[in-house]
Amino acid sequence: MASHEDPEYIIDLELNFQRPELADFLAYWKAKRGIRKFPRRVDIVPREIQSLLPWVHMYDVLNPSLENNDTATGGRQFRIRLVGTALANNFPGTGLRGQPMSALPSPVSEHVQRHLTMVTQIQKPLRTQYSTTGIPGQEFQSSESCYAPLSTNDADIDIIIAVTFLENRK
């Protein structure tokens, strides 16, 4: 299945980005990957993607070599590693770094958990698009994201980097 479409959201495995910045991010990820299955975290150089940094979020995969025995989450758990300022500003009063996924408001936490789990299962980048963000008080915004796996041992996905752009709906 190439994609999942719902009136509220799209999960796109074909990576048909509407925002050129996300296509540029995917090209950057691919260049850093080279011939390996995944790039490493150390390959991602913040100054090389400086314009994207406010929109970047990263997650640690807490049990990267776990088998996919739970169909909902693959048995995996995630911890928030980093949330860029443009995104963090939508979650006032919360220090997200190092927090579990439950630190994000619902339904954002469920959406992100689903996307992270899917990336660990398909082991490649994923595009999502939502007609409304699900961020409390920010329902007037839509979002488009790219989630991409990283690995420190070239085998297990232990970090997922994502870029999400929020946009006021017309």
Short mmCIF file of C-alpha atoms in Angstrom, two decimals:
data_model
loop_
_atom_site.label_atom_id
_atom_site.label_comp_id
_atom_site.label_asym_id
_atom_site.label_seq_id
_atom_site.Cartn_x
_atom_site.Cartn_y
_atom_site.Cartn_z
CA MET A 1 0.00 0.00 0.00
CA ALA A 2 1.54 3.26 -1.09
CA SER A 3 -0.44 5.54 1.16
CA HIS A 4 -3.28 5.82 3.62
CA GLU A 5 -5.72 8.64 3.09
CA ASP A 6 -8.36 9.81 5.51
CA PRO A 7 -10.24 13.12 5.44
CA GLU A 8 -8.07 14.29 8.35
CA TYR A 9 -4.66 12.85 7.50
CA ILE A 10 -2.47 11.18 4.89
CA ILE A 11 0.33 8.70 5.48
CA ASP A 12 2.37 8.68 2.29
CA LEU A 13 5.03 6.04 1.66
CA GLU A 14 5.68 7.45 -1.83
CA LEU A 15 6.98 10.69 -0.24
CA ASN A 16 5.09 13.10 -2.49
CA PHE A 17 5.94 16.25 -0.58
CA GLN A 18 4.03 19.46 -1.12
CA ARG A 19 6.64 21.55 0.68
CA PRO A 20 9.96 21.73 -1.19
CA GLU A 21 11.82 22.04 2.14
CA LEU A 22 10.75 18.49 3.01
CA ALA A 23 11.95 17.17 -0.35
CA ASP A 24 15.26 18.96 0.33
CA PHE A 25 15.44 17.35 3.79
CA LEU A 26 14.87 13.90 2.26
CA ALA A 27 17.62 14.55 -0.32
CA TYR A 28 19.93 15.59 2.55
CA TRP A 29 19.04 12.39 4.49
CA LYS A 30 19.73 10.26 1.39
CA ALA A 31 23.07 11.99 0.77
CA LYS A 32 24.11 11.35 4.39
CA ARG A 33 22.97 7.73 4.13
CA GLY A 34 25.16 7.02 1.13
CA ILE A 35 25.28 3.27 0.48
CA ARG A 36 24.21 2.38 4.03
CA LYS A 37 20.66 1.50 5.02
CA PHE A 38 20.44 4.54 7.35
CA PRO A 39 22.61 7.57 8.09
CA ARG A 40 24.03 7.94 11.59
CA ARG A 41 23.11 10.75 13.97
CA VAL A 42 26.67 12.12 13.72
CA ASP A 43 26.17 12.45 9.95
CA ILE A 44 23.43 15.04 10.51
CA VAL A 45 25.21 18.39 10.88
CA PRO A 46 22.88 21.08 12.28
CA ARG A 47 24.55 23.96 10.43
CA GLU A 48 23.92 22.13 7.13
CA ILE A 49 20.17 22.18 7.77
CA GLN A 50 20.05 25.43 9.71
CA SER A 51 16.88 26.73 8.05
CA LEU A 52 15.04 23.54 9.09
CA LEU A 53 16.16 23.48 12.74
CA PRO A 54 13.10 25.30 14.18
CA TRP A 55 10.94 22.56 12.62
CA VAL A 56 13.10 19.55 13.55
CA HIS A 57 12.09 17.05 16.20
CA MET A 58 14.00 13.91 17.19
CA TYR A 59 13.13 10.82 19.18
CA ASP A 60 15.17 8.07 20.81
CA VAL A 61 13.97 4.54 20.13
CA LEU A 62 14.33 3.01 23.58
CA ASN A 63 14.35 -0.64 22.47
CA PRO A 64 15.62 -0.56 18.87
CA SER A 65 16.28 -4.29 18.39
CA LEU A 66 12.88 -5.38 19.73
CA GLU A 67 10.87 -7.63 17.43
CA ASN A 68 7.56 -6.32 16.06
CA ASN A 69 5.34 -8.43 18.30
CA ASP A 70 2.74 -5.78 19.12
CA THR A 71 0.89 -4.66 16.01
CA ALA A 72 -0.02 -1.25 17.48
CA THR A 73 3.44 -0.13 18.61
CA GLY A 74 5.80 -2.91 17.56
CA GLY A 75 6.50 -3.10 21.29
CA ARG A 76 8.63 0.01 20.98
CA GLN A 77 8.80 3.01 23.22
CA PHE A 78 10.14 6.43 22.34
CA ARG A 79 11.58 9.38 24.23
CA ILE A 80 11.62 12.96 23.02
CA ARG A 81 15.20 13.94 22.23
CA LEU A 82 14.69 17.40 20.73
CA VAL A 83 11.89 19.71 19.62
CA GLY A 84 12.73 22.75 17.47
CA THR A 85 11.61 26.18 18.65
CA ALA A 86 8.89 26.69 16.01
CA LEU A 87 7.22 23.50 17.26
CA ALA A 88 8.05 23.83 20.96
CA ASN A 89 6.40 27.27 21.04
CA ASN A 90 3.09 25.46 20.46
CA PHE A 91 3.50 23.59 23.76
CA PRO A 92 3.91 26.41 26.30
CA GLY A 93 5.22 25.59 29.73
CA THR A 94 6.50 22.15 28.80
CA GLY A 95 10.12 21.06 28.82
CA LEU A 96 9.96 18.24 26.30
CA ARG A 97 13.60 17.15 26.02
CA GLY A 98 14.10 13.73 27.58
CA GLN A 99 10.38 13.25 28.24
CA PRO A 100 8.28 10.24 27.23
CA MET A 101 5.80 10.58 24.38
CA SER A 102 3.03 11.11 26.94
CA ALA A 103 4.49 14.59 27.60
CA LEU A 104 2.97 15.68 24.28
CA PRO A 105 -0.73 16.55 24.42
CA SER A 106 -3.25 14.10 23.06
CA PRO A 107 -3.87 13.47 20.14
CA VAL A 108 -0.40 14.70 19.10
CA SER A 109 1.32 12.02 21.20
CA GLU A 110 -0.76 9.27 19.56
CA HIS A 111 -0.09 10.59 16.05
CA VAL A 112 3.66 10.88 16.59
CA GLN A 113 3.82 7.46 18.29
CA ARG A 114 2.05 5.93 15.27
CA HIS A 115 4.48 7.57 12.83
CA LEU A 116 7.59 6.60 14.80
CA THR A 117 6.38 3.02 15.08
CA MET A 118 5.68 2.90 11.35
CA VAL A 119 9.18 4.18 10.52
CA THR A 120 10.72 1.43 12.67
CA GLN A 121 8.54 -1.15 10.91
CA ILE A 122 9.02 -0.03 7.30
CA GLN A 123 12.63 1.05 7.95
CA LYS A 124 12.50 4.01 5.60
CA PRO A 125 11.28 7.63 5.58
CA LEU A 126 7.60 8.47 5.87
CA ARG A 127 5.52 11.51 4.88
CA THR A 128 2.45 12.59 6.82
CA GLN A 129 -0.02 15.39 6.28
CA TYR A 130 -2.78 16.49 8.64
CA SER A 131 -5.62 18.87 7.86
CA THR A 132 -5.50 19.97 11.52
CA THR A 133 -2.52 19.64 13.85
CA GLY A 134 -4.29 18.26 16.90
CA ILE A 135 -2.29 20.72 19.02
CA PRO A 136 -4.70 22.21 21.57
CA GLY A 137 -5.58 25.75 20.51
CA GLN A 138 -3.85 25.31 17.14
CA GLU A 139 -6.65 23.57 15.24
CA PHE A 140 -6.49 26.29 12.56
CA GLN A 141 -3.15 24.91 11.37
CA SER A 142 -2.38 21.99 9.10
CA SER A 143 0.92 20.10 9.04
CA GLU A 144 3.18 18.19 6.69
CA SER A 145 6.06 16.07 7.99
CA CYS A 146 8.91 13.82 7.00
CA TYR A 147 10.08 11.19 9.50
CA ALA A 148 13.42 9.50 8.77
CA PRO A 149 15.38 6.77 10.59
CA LEU A 150 18.92 7.06 11.95
CA SER A 151 21.19 4.31 13.30
CA THR A 152 24.41 4.19 15.29
CA ASN A 153 25.21 0.58 14.33
CA ASP A 154 23.97 0.59 10.70
CA ALA A 155 21.40 -2.09 11.58
CA ASP A 156 18.94 -0.91 14.25
CA ILE A 157 16.95 2.31 14.11
CA ASP A 158 17.74 4.02 17.40
CA ILE A 159 16.86 7.64 16.57
CA ILE A 160 14.19 9.10 14.33
CA ILE A 161 14.56 12.62 13.00
CA ALA A 162 11.54 14.47 11.69
CA VAL A 163 10.76 17.82 10.16
CA THR A 164 7.22 19.17 10.54
CA PHE A 165 5.92 22.38 9.03
CA LEU A 166 2.79 23.97 10.41
CA GLU A 167 0.72 26.14 8.12
CA ASN A 168 -2.42 28.21 8.60
CA ARG A 169 -5.26 26.66 6.65
CA LYS A 170 -6.97 28.88 4.11
#
